[in-house]
Amino acid sequence: MTDKGLGMGAGAGHLVPAPEHHLVDSDLQRLTLSRRHLMGLAVSATLTPAAAVAAPAAGQSTAPDNATPPPSYGLGQSVAAQPYGQPSRHQRGLERRALKGLSPVPQNSASFTPLQGLFGIITPSGLHYERHHSGWIDPDPRQHQLMISGAQPALINKPMLFSVDDLLRLPAVSRMYFLECSGNTGMERQRAVAPTVQYSHGLLSCSEFTGVPLRLLLERCGVDFKRARYVLAEGADAAALTRTIPMELVESGEVLVAYGQNGEHLRPENGFPLRLVVPGVQGVSWVKWLRRIEVGETPYNTRDEALKYIDLMPDGMHRQYTSLQEVKSVILSPSGGQTLGRPGFYAITGVAWSGRGKIRSVDVSMDGGRSWRSAQLTGAVLDKCLTRFHCDWVWDGNEAILQSRAVDESGHVQPTHSALRAARGTGSIYHNNAIQSWGVEQSGEVRNVQVV
Amino acid sequence: MCRWCSVAALLLALVPGVWADYPGVGRPATEAELALWDSDIGPDLQRLPAARGSVSEGRAIYAAQCAACHGDDGRATDIFYALVGGVTAADVARGRVAGLQGAQPNDVSTLMMLPTLTTLLDYTARAMPFGAGGSLSNDEVFAVTAYLLHLGGVVDGDFVLDRSSAELAQQRLPNRNGFSTDHGLWPGAAAADGGMGNGGIPEPDSARCMADCDP
């Protein structure tokens, strides 16, 4: 086996994490293999993550196995030495990462949440994935305002402007929801590409959002709900990003004008000071830096719903207004790029979610989908929220293919790649919710594979 | 004080549209503010801005404002998407682009997809050129759009785009009939109820097999 004294697997001889989990860029500069691993998706099939991890990396502990550290008799750090707390220095490298080559323009690109290193269901705000179309901004909340208007005067009795302070005064709700880019897992549409779950599924995060139901604001403005059946949401960034949202979702009370995320104000990368929360719907509709809501009688056919975020079908037709994120799950550990240290017990764990409601069940397969076992749902099971699952596994040292398959409360079963391709082809980069496979080799190395 | 008033008020507050008021929260938007903020060009061709631009005017604007990223001929650079290309006269006649069948997203130009003229006008007006959105006048937006339609073989070289000719341009867009909302991913009302989509029917319909499964 490789040197198990490195990285997060130190001492345990258990699970060696992928390089992205514990190496920062300067480490990776020294590791040619890791660098290819990180940057060259196409070469992922030839990578040896374990070898990359085995190479010496600056700043890594090399404490021998079974060493018991002495207690600390000296004094520790003062209170508020870090006014805003930071992760342990031993946790370096677990960060959101962009994919070089994904986009030629860094302002119109994405960074991925390091799902492989997270527990439970909440994504720390600083690790929330990013997808910006023209770069992120940080508007002054004293200047920022939200306008509610109508496509025609007859649709709204009283168009209004709300300051951020106005919205903070109104009765608020706090709810936990997943947020997923519809392009998440888009690279996997034709073949296994991404080396780790951070890149295959990391356009996914989950937070508690706090804000005001949009319905309350529209009612205050006297919107004619009989005629105005669509809402256009617009951001303040240079992307001029606008999306059509059905009034039915607004009327349900679920759609929020949010200012809070995980107990504090939204981060600028996530839309500070205001963003729309549209539970169960793809991230592009959760308009960041929200500045205007317009109500209208017809869908808007804007650029990001007529030229982007459309699904090309094999017959050449495009599906438009595909918005829901369907039932999906993924195993986070063990996952691609990690290495199992030795045969024995492993806790298979991951997350499941559905835009159609709660998760009903998750099944796990160790033989590539021939047989399945029910996994435990180990935390809160919430509407349109990540649900954590767990399944015991004793690895016997032989090859295995790990999969998870979720079922949501509508009864929809997460499909295989084959079934999804048979239904929709491979031309769309959006809405890929297929079952993910992680191939475990005899060496213990875990790779992204597809069973077709 | 009537003893049922508070109960009645509570019930009233629970009826949608009769929420308790929040005095002093928010303020009415003025006509000037509405005009300034309402910068989108909506989907209704009847409500286009009173603007006008010709192919020849658009050619000069394109060369100055667009070509650096999208290429002299609109067929992409190493960095940015192709705006035109991949469209035939037969596509223009049919309203479906044959080249989309079996295509991959990276091989598709904007004009191959574009279902609605207002999509291009709206986005160009608000977001182009990249990093300087909103800097083109409506006349310039109409002119450069006319030029792109000409580059793509949709209109003649003497075409002038304005409110009166927009419908003609729309009826010649090569992929105007290439879109469908008949799917299960629209979370609002179904088409049968005046909305879009099939009401959320999932696809594909897979079984939850537990043993001896076909992977």
PDB file of N, CA and C in Angstrom, chain B residues 17-89:
ATOM      1  N   GLY B  17     -54.297  37.446   0.049  1.00  0.00           N
ATOM      2  CA  GLY B  17     -54.662  38.731  -0.522  1.00  0.00           C
ATOM      3  C   GLY B  17     -55.185  39.706   0.509  1.00  0.00           C
ATOM      4  N   VAL B  18     -55.429  39.243   1.722  1.00  0.00           N
ATOM      5  CA  VAL B  18     -55.916  40.144   2.766  1.00  0.00           C
ATOM      6  C   VAL B  18     -54.946  40.126   3.942  1.00  0.00           C
ATOM      7  N   TRP B  19     -53.663  40.010   3.631  1.00  0.00           N
ATOM      8  CA  TRP B  19     -52.650  40.008   4.683  1.00  0.00           C
ATOM      9  C   TRP B  19     -52.700  41.299   5.484  1.00  0.00           C
ATOM     10  N   ALA B  20     -52.246  41.191   6.695  1.00  0.00           N
ATOM     11  CA  ALA B  20     -52.098  42.392   7.503  1.00  0.00           C
ATOM     12  C   ALA B  20     -51.194  43.368   6.767  1.00  0.00           C
ATOM     13  N   ASP B  21     -51.462  44.630   6.894  1.00  0.00           N
ATOM     14  CA  ASP B  21     -50.645  45.633   6.228  1.00  0.00           C
ATOM     15  C   ASP B  21     -49.413  45.932   7.079  1.00  0.00           C
ATOM     16  N   TYR B  22     -48.396  46.441   6.437  1.00  0.00           N
ATOM     17  CA  TYR B  22     -47.163  46.774   7.145  1.00  0.00           C
ATOM     18  C   TYR B  22     -46.838  48.231   6.848  1.00  0.00           C
ATOM     19  N   PRO B  23     -47.442  49.150   7.610  1.00  0.00           N
ATOM     20  CA  PRO B  23     -47.262  50.564   7.277  1.00  0.00           C
ATOM     21  C   PRO B  23     -45.797  50.979   7.338  1.00  0.00           C
ATOM     22  N   GLY B  24     -45.388  51.758   6.375  1.00  0.00           N
ATOM     23  CA  GLY B  24     -44.030  52.292   6.369  1.00  0.00           C
ATOM     24  C   GLY B  24     -42.999  51.352   5.780  1.00  0.00           C
ATOM     25  N   VAL B  25     -43.404  50.181   5.353  1.00  0.00           N
ATOM     26  CA  VAL B  25     -42.453  49.235   4.758  1.00  0.00           C
ATOM     27  C   VAL B  25     -42.564  49.310   3.236  1.00  0.00           C
ATOM     28  N   GLY B  26     -41.522  49.775   2.600  1.00  0.00           N
ATOM     29  CA  GLY B  26     -41.539  49.954   1.152  1.00  0.00           C
ATOM     30  C   GLY B  26     -42.238  51.245   0.794  1.00  0.00           C
ATOM     31  N   ARG B  27     -42.067  51.630  -0.468  1.00  0.00           N
ATOM     32  CA  ARG B  27     -42.757  52.853  -0.920  1.00  0.00           C
ATOM     33  C   ARG B  27     -43.122  52.672  -2.393  1.00  0.00           C
ATOM     34  N   PRO B  28     -44.162  53.398  -2.840  1.00  0.00           N
ATOM     35  CA  PRO B  28     -44.541  53.268  -4.245  1.00  0.00           C
ATOM     36  C   PRO B  28     -43.398  53.703  -5.162  1.00  0.00           C
ATOM     37  N   ALA B  29     -43.220  52.993  -6.256  1.00  0.00           N
ATOM     38  CA  ALA B  29     -42.218  53.388  -7.252  1.00  0.00           C
ATOM     39  C   ALA B  29     -42.814  54.481  -8.133  1.00  0.00           C
ATOM     40  N   THR B  30     -42.003  55.484  -8.443  1.00  0.00           N
ATOM     41  CA  THR B  30     -42.485  56.569  -9.311  1.00  0.00           C
ATOM     42  C   THR B  30     -42.444  56.118 -10.770  1.00  0.00           C
ATOM     43  N   GLU B  31     -43.147  56.841 -11.613  1.00  0.00           N
ATOM     44  CA  GLU B  31     -43.137  56.533 -13.046  1.00  0.00           C
ATOM     45  C   GLU B  31     -41.717  56.585 -13.595  1.00  0.00           C
ATOM     46  N   ALA B  32     -40.949  57.583 -13.125  1.00  0.00           N
ATOM     47  CA  ALA B  32     -39.570  57.728 -13.611  1.00  0.00           C
ATOM     48  C   ALA B  32     -38.728  56.528 -13.194  1.00  0.00           C
ATOM     49  N   GLU B  33     -38.928  56.062 -11.963  1.00  0.00           N
ATOM     50  CA  GLU B  33     -38.160  54.895 -11.493  1.00  0.00           C
ATOM     51  C   GLU B  33     -38.557  53.643 -12.275  1.00  0.00           C
ATOM     52  N   LEU B  34     -39.844  53.491 -12.508  1.00  0.00           N
ATOM     53  CA  LEU B  34     -40.301  52.319 -13.268  1.00  0.00           C
ATOM     54  C   LEU B  34     -39.678  52.318 -14.664  1.00  0.00           C
ATOM     55  N   ALA B  35     -39.656  53.486 -15.290  1.00  0.00           N
ATOM     56  CA  ALA B  35     -39.102  53.568 -16.642  1.00  0.00           C
ATOM     57  C   ALA B  35     -37.602  53.275 -16.640  1.00  0.00           C
ATOM     58  N   LEU B  36     -36.925  53.756 -15.601  1.00  0.00           N
ATOM     59  CA  LEU B  36     -35.477  53.566 -15.531  1.00  0.00           C
ATOM     60  C   LEU B  36     -35.114  52.104 -15.258  1.00  0.00           C
ATOM     61  N   TRP B  37     -35.865  51.475 -14.384  1.00  0.00           N
ATOM     62  CA  TRP B  37     -35.513  50.120 -13.971  1.00  0.00           C
ATOM     63  C   TRP B  37     -36.016  49.062 -14.943  1.00  0.00           C
ATOM     64  N   ASP B  38     -37.137  49.359 -15.588  1.00  0.00           N
ATOM     65  CA  ASP B  38     -37.774  48.345 -16.435  1.00  0.00           C
ATOM     66  C   ASP B  38     -37.057  48.304 -17.775  1.00  0.00           C
ATOM     67  N   SER B  39     -35.881  47.693 -17.766  1.00  0.00           N
ATOM     68  CA  SER B  39     -35.028  47.760 -18.947  1.00  0.00           C
ATOM     69  C   SER B  39     -35.156  46.549 -19.848  1.00  0.00           C
ATOM     70  N   ASP B  40     -35.943  45.554 -19.438  1.00  0.00           N
ATOM     71  CA  ASP B  40     -35.996  44.364 -20.283  1.00  0.00           C
ATOM     72  C   ASP B  40     -36.918  44.599 -21.482  1.00  0.00           C
ATOM     73  N   ILE B  41     -36.590  43.929 -22.572  1.00  0.00           N
ATOM     74  CA  ILE B  41     -37.465  43.930 -23.743  1.00  0.00           C
ATOM     75  C   ILE B  41     -38.292  42.662 -23.658  1.00  0.00           C
ATOM     76  N   GLY B  42     -39.560  42.813 -23.383  1.00  0.00           N
ATOM     77  CA  GLY B  42     -40.436  41.675 -23.108  1.00  0.00           C
ATOM     78  C   GLY B  42     -40.697  40.823 -24.328  1.00  0.00           C
ATOM     79  N   PRO B  43     -41.424  39.718 -24.130  1.00  0.00           N
ATOM     80  CA  PRO B  43     -41.615  38.748 -25.216  1.00  0.00           C
ATOM     81  C   PRO B  43     -42.661  39.179 -26.246  1.00  0.00           C
ATOM     82  N   ASP B  44     -43.343  40.290 -25.999  1.00  0.00           N
ATOM     83  CA  ASP B  44     -44.444  40.690 -26.864  1.00  0.00           C
ATOM     84  C   ASP B  44     -43.942  41.608 -27.978  1.00  0.00           C
ATOM     85  N   LEU B  45     -43.979  41.117 -29.221  1.00  0.00           N
ATOM     86  CA  LEU B  45     -43.482  41.913 -30.347  1.00  0.00           C
ATOM     87  C   LEU B  45     -44.271  43.208 -30.508  1.00  0.00           C
ATOM     88  N   GLN B  46     -45.522  43.214 -30.031  1.00  0.00           N
ATOM     89  CA  GLN B  46     -46.345  44.420 -30.148  1.00  0.00           C
ATOM     90  C   GLN B  46     -45.856  45.530 -29.226  1.00  0.00           C
ATOM     91  N   ARG B  47     -45.043  45.170 -28.230  1.00  0.00           N
ATOM     92  CA  ARG B  47     -44.602  46.174 -27.265  1.00  0.00           C
ATOM     93  C   ARG B  47     -43.107  46.471 -27.385  1.00  0.00           C
ATOM     94  N   LEU B  48     -42.536  46.260 -28.551  1.00  0.00           N
ATOM     95  CA  LEU B  48     -41.110  46.557 -28.739  1.00  0.00           C
ATOM     96  C   LEU B  48     -40.863  48.049 -28.567  1.00  0.00           C
ATOM     97  N   PRO B  49     -39.629  48.404 -28.171  1.00  0.00           N
ATOM     98  CA  PRO B  49     -39.298  49.829 -28.124  1.00  0.00           C
ATOM     99  C   PRO B  49     -39.402  50.437 -29.537  1.00  0.00           C
ATOM    100  N   ALA B  50     -39.655  51.734 -29.580  1.00  0.00           N
ATOM    101  CA  ALA B  50     -39.708  52.431 -30.873  1.00  0.00           C
ATOM    102  C   ALA B  50     -38.277  52.666 -31.340  1.00  0.00           C
ATOM    103  N   ALA B  51     -37.682  51.621 -31.920  1.00  0.00           N
ATOM    104  CA  ALA B  51     -36.289  51.718 -32.362  1.00  0.00           C
ATOM    105  C   ALA B  51     -36.205  51.218 -33.800  1.00  0.00           C
ATOM    106  N   ARG B  52     -35.061  51.491 -34.421  1.00  0.00           N
ATOM    107  CA  ARG B  52     -34.930  51.182 -35.842  1.00  0.00           C
ATOM    108  C   ARG B  52     -33.449  51.019 -36.166  1.00  0.00           C
ATOM    109  N   GLY B  53     -33.111  49.976 -36.947  1.00  0.00           N
ATOM    110  CA  GLY B  53     -31.725  49.807 -37.342  1.00  0.00           C
ATOM    111  C   GLY B  53     -31.617  48.952 -38.595  1.00  0.00           C
ATOM    112  N   SER B  54     -30.663  49.291 -39.463  1.00  0.00           N
ATOM    113  CA  SER B  54     -30.514  48.580 -40.738  1.00  0.00           C
ATOM    114  C   SER B  54     -29.333  47.624 -40.687  1.00  0.00           C
ATOM    115  N   VAL B  55     -29.301  46.713 -41.654  1.00  0.00           N
ATOM    116  CA  VAL B  55     -28.190  45.768 -41.768  1.00  0.00           C
ATOM    117  C   VAL B  55     -26.878  46.518 -41.940  1.00  0.00           C
ATOM    118  N   SER B  56     -26.878  47.541 -42.792  1.00  0.00           N
ATOM    119  CA  SER B  56     -25.615  48.232 -43.056  1.00  0.00           C
ATOM    120  C   SER B  56     -25.138  49.002 -41.820  1.00  0.00           C
ATOM    121  N   GLU B  57     -26.053  49.594 -41.091  1.00  0.00           N
ATOM    122  CA  GLU B  57     -25.650  50.239 -39.830  1.00  0.00           C
ATOM    123  C   GLU B  57     -25.107  49.196 -38.845  1.00  0.00           C
ATOM    124  N   GLY B  58     -25.757  48.066 -38.827  1.00  0.00           N
ATOM    125  CA  GLY B  58     -25.356  47.004 -37.915  1.00  0.00           C
ATOM    126  C   GLY B  58     -23.979  46.449 -38.228  1.00  0.00           C
ATOM    127  N   ARG B  59     -23.623  46.452 -39.501  1.00  0.00           N
ATOM    128  CA  ARG B  59     -22.313  45.912 -39.897  1.00  0.00           C
ATOM    129  C   ARG B  59     -21.194  46.694 -39.212  1.00  0.00           C
ATOM    130  N   ALA B  60     -21.305  47.999 -39.200  1.00  0.00           N
ATOM    131  CA  ALA B  60     -20.269  48.836 -38.584  1.00  0.00           C
ATOM    132  C   ALA B  60     -20.242  48.657 -37.065  1.00  0.00           C
ATOM    133  N   ILE B  61     -21.440  48.564 -36.472  1.00  0.00           N
ATOM    134  CA  ILE B  61     -21.501  48.372 -35.019  1.00  0.00           C
ATOM    135  C   ILE B  61     -20.901  47.022 -34.641  1.00  0.00           C
ATOM    136  N   TYR B  62     -21.230  46.001 -35.418  1.00  0.00           N
ATOM    137  CA  TYR B  62     -20.709  44.666 -35.138  1.00  0.00           C
ATOM    138  C   TYR B  62     -19.182  44.663 -35.180  1.00  0.00           C
ATOM    139  N   ALA B  63     -18.634  45.295 -36.226  1.00  0.00           N
ATOM    140  CA  ALA B  63     -17.171  45.315 -36.375  1.00  0.00           C
ATOM    141  C   ALA B  63     -16.518  45.991 -35.173  1.00  0.00           C
ATOM    142  N   ALA B  64     -17.159  47.044 -34.678  1.00  0.00           N
ATOM    143  CA  ALA B  64     -16.554  47.804 -33.583  1.00  0.00           C
ATOM    144  C   ALA B  64     -16.792  47.164 -32.214  1.00  0.00           C
ATOM    145  N   GLN B  65     -17.965  46.571 -32.026  1.00  0.00           N
ATOM    146  CA  GLN B  65     -18.370  46.169 -30.677  1.00  0.00           C
ATOM    147  C   GLN B  65     -18.367  44.658 -30.437  1.00  0.00           C
ATOM    148  N   CYS B  66     -18.456  43.862 -31.493  1.00  0.00           N
ATOM    149  CA  CYS B  66     -18.746  42.430 -31.317  1.00  0.00           C
ATOM    150  C   CYS B  66     -17.678  41.499 -31.879  1.00  0.00           C
ATOM    151  N   ALA B  67     -17.039  41.933 -32.988  1.00  0.00           N
ATOM    152  CA  ALA B  67     -16.203  41.012 -33.754  1.00  0.00           C
ATOM    153  C   ALA B  67     -15.022  40.485 -32.948  1.00  0.00           C
ATOM    154  N   ALA B  68     -14.508  41.300 -32.024  1.00  0.00           N
ATOM    155  CA  ALA B  68     -13.327  40.880 -31.272  1.00  0.00           C
ATOM    156  C   ALA B  68     -13.579  39.557 -30.543  1.00  0.00           C
ATOM    157  N   CYS B  69     -14.775  39.366 -30.031  1.00  0.00           N
ATOM    158  CA  CYS B  69     -15.082  38.132 -29.310  1.00  0.00           C
ATOM    159  C   CYS B  69     -15.764  37.082 -30.191  1.00  0.00           C
ATOM    160  N   HIS B  70     -16.665  37.523 -31.045  1.00  0.00           N
ATOM    161  CA  HIS B  70     -17.478  36.556 -31.787  1.00  0.00           C
ATOM    162  C   HIS B  70     -16.935  36.273 -33.188  1.00  0.00           C
ATOM    163  N   GLY B  71     -15.851  36.950 -33.583  1.00  0.00           N
ATOM    164  CA  GLY B  71     -15.262  36.695 -34.888  1.00  0.00           C
ATOM    165  C   GLY B  71     -15.833  37.609 -35.961  1.00  0.00           C
ATOM    166  N   ASP B  72     -15.010  37.884 -36.995  1.00  0.00           N
ATOM    167  CA  ASP B  72     -15.446  38.797 -38.057  1.00  0.00           C
ATOM    168  C   ASP B  72     -16.719  38.322 -38.734  1.00  0.00           C
ATOM    169  N   ASP B  73     -16.852  37.014 -38.834  1.00  0.00           N
ATOM    170  CA  ASP B  73     -18.009  36.465 -39.547  1.00  0.00           C
ATOM    171  C   ASP B  73     -19.080  35.935 -38.588  1.00  0.00           C
ATOM    172  N   GLY B  74     -18.896  36.184 -37.287  1.00  0.00           N
ATOM    173  CA  GLY B  74     -19.902  35.729 -36.315  1.00  0.00           C
ATOM    174  C   GLY B  74     -19.844  34.250 -36.020  1.00  0.00           C
ATOM    175  N   ARG B  75     -18.777  33.591 -36.488  1.00  0.00           N
ATOM    176  CA  ARG B  75     -18.712  32.136 -36.323  1.00  0.00           C
ATOM    177  C   ARG B  75     -17.737  31.737 -35.232  1.00  0.00           C
ATOM    178  N   ALA B  76     -17.668  32.557 -34.203  1.00  0.00           N
ATOM    179  CA  ALA B  76     -16.920  32.234 -32.986  1.00  0.00           C
ATOM    180  C   ALA B  76     -15.436  32.531 -33.104  1.00  0.00           C
ATOM    181  N   THR B  77     -14.830  32.708 -31.958  1.00  0.00           N
ATOM    182  CA  THR B  77     -13.386  32.743 -31.832  1.00  0.00           C
ATOM    183  C   THR B  77     -13.029  31.559 -30.947  1.00  0.00           C
ATOM    184  N   ASP B  78     -11.772  31.497 -30.540  1.00  0.00           N
ATOM    185  CA  ASP B  78     -11.387  30.418 -29.635  1.00  0.00           C
ATOM    186  C   ASP B  78     -12.127  30.535 -28.311  1.00  0.00           C
ATOM    187  N   ILE B  79     -12.593  31.736 -28.007  1.00  0.00           N
ATOM    188  CA  ILE B  79     -13.146  31.988 -26.685  1.00  0.00           C
ATOM    189  C   ILE B  79     -14.665  31.929 -26.669  1.00  0.00           C
ATOM    190  N   PHE B  80     -15.314  32.618 -27.594  1.00  0.00           N
ATOM    191  CA  PHE B  80     -16.758  32.808 -27.460  1.00  0.00           C
ATOM    192  C   PHE B  80     -17.565  32.021 -28.492  1.00  0.00           C
ATOM    193  N   TYR B  81     -18.832  31.911 -28.138  1.00  0.00           N
ATOM    194  CA  TYR B  81     -19.755  31.106 -28.924  1.00  0.00           C
ATOM    195  C   TYR B  81     -19.914  31.643 -30.342  1.00  0.00           C
ATOM    196  N   ALA B  82     -20.272  30.737 -31.244  1.00  0.00           N
ATOM    197  CA  ALA B  82     -20.673  31.145 -32.584  1.00  0.00           C
ATOM    198  C   ALA B  82     -22.072  31.740 -32.514  1.00  0.00           C
ATOM    199  N   LEU B  83     -22.239  32.867 -33.168  1.00  0.00           N
ATOM    200  CA  LEU B  83     -23.568  33.486 -33.206  1.00  0.00           C
ATOM    201  C   LEU B  83     -24.379  32.970 -34.382  1.00  0.00           C
ATOM    202  N   VAL B  84     -23.696  32.777 -35.519  1.00  0.00           N
ATOM    203  CA  VAL B  84     -24.399  32.321 -36.722  1.00  0.00           C
ATOM    204  C   VAL B  84     -23.673  31.101 -37.286  1.00  0.00           C
ATOM    205  N   GLY B  85     -24.311  30.509 -38.308  1.00  0.00           N
ATOM    206  CA  GLY B  85     -23.741  29.314 -38.927  1.00  0.00           C
ATOM    207  C   GLY B  85     -24.620  28.101 -38.655  1.00  0.00           C
ATOM    208  N   GLY B  86     -24.566  27.139 -39.555  1.00  0.00           N
ATOM    209  CA  GLY B  86     -25.304  25.899 -39.350  1.00  0.00           C
ATOM    210  C   GLY B  86     -26.765  25.965 -39.749  1.00  0.00           C
ATOM    211  N   VAL B  87     -27.124  27.016 -40.486  1.00  0.00           N
ATOM    212  CA  VAL B  87     -28.530  27.220 -40.847  1.00  0.00           C
ATOM    213  C   VAL B  87     -28.667  27.212 -42.370  1.00  0.00           C
ATOM    214  N   THR B  88     -29.683  26.547 -42.892  1.00  0.00           N
ATOM    215  CA  THR B  88     -29.909  26.500 -44.331  1.00  0.00           C
ATOM    216  C   THR B  88     -31.205  27.231 -44.691  1.00  0.00           C
ATOM    217  N   ALA B  89     -31.369  27.487 -45.995  1.00  0.00           N
ATOM    218  CA  ALA B  89     -32.610  28.118 -46.465  1.00  0.00           C
ATOM    219  C   ALA B  89     -33.808  27.231 -46.152  1.00  0.00           C
TER     220      ALA B  89
END
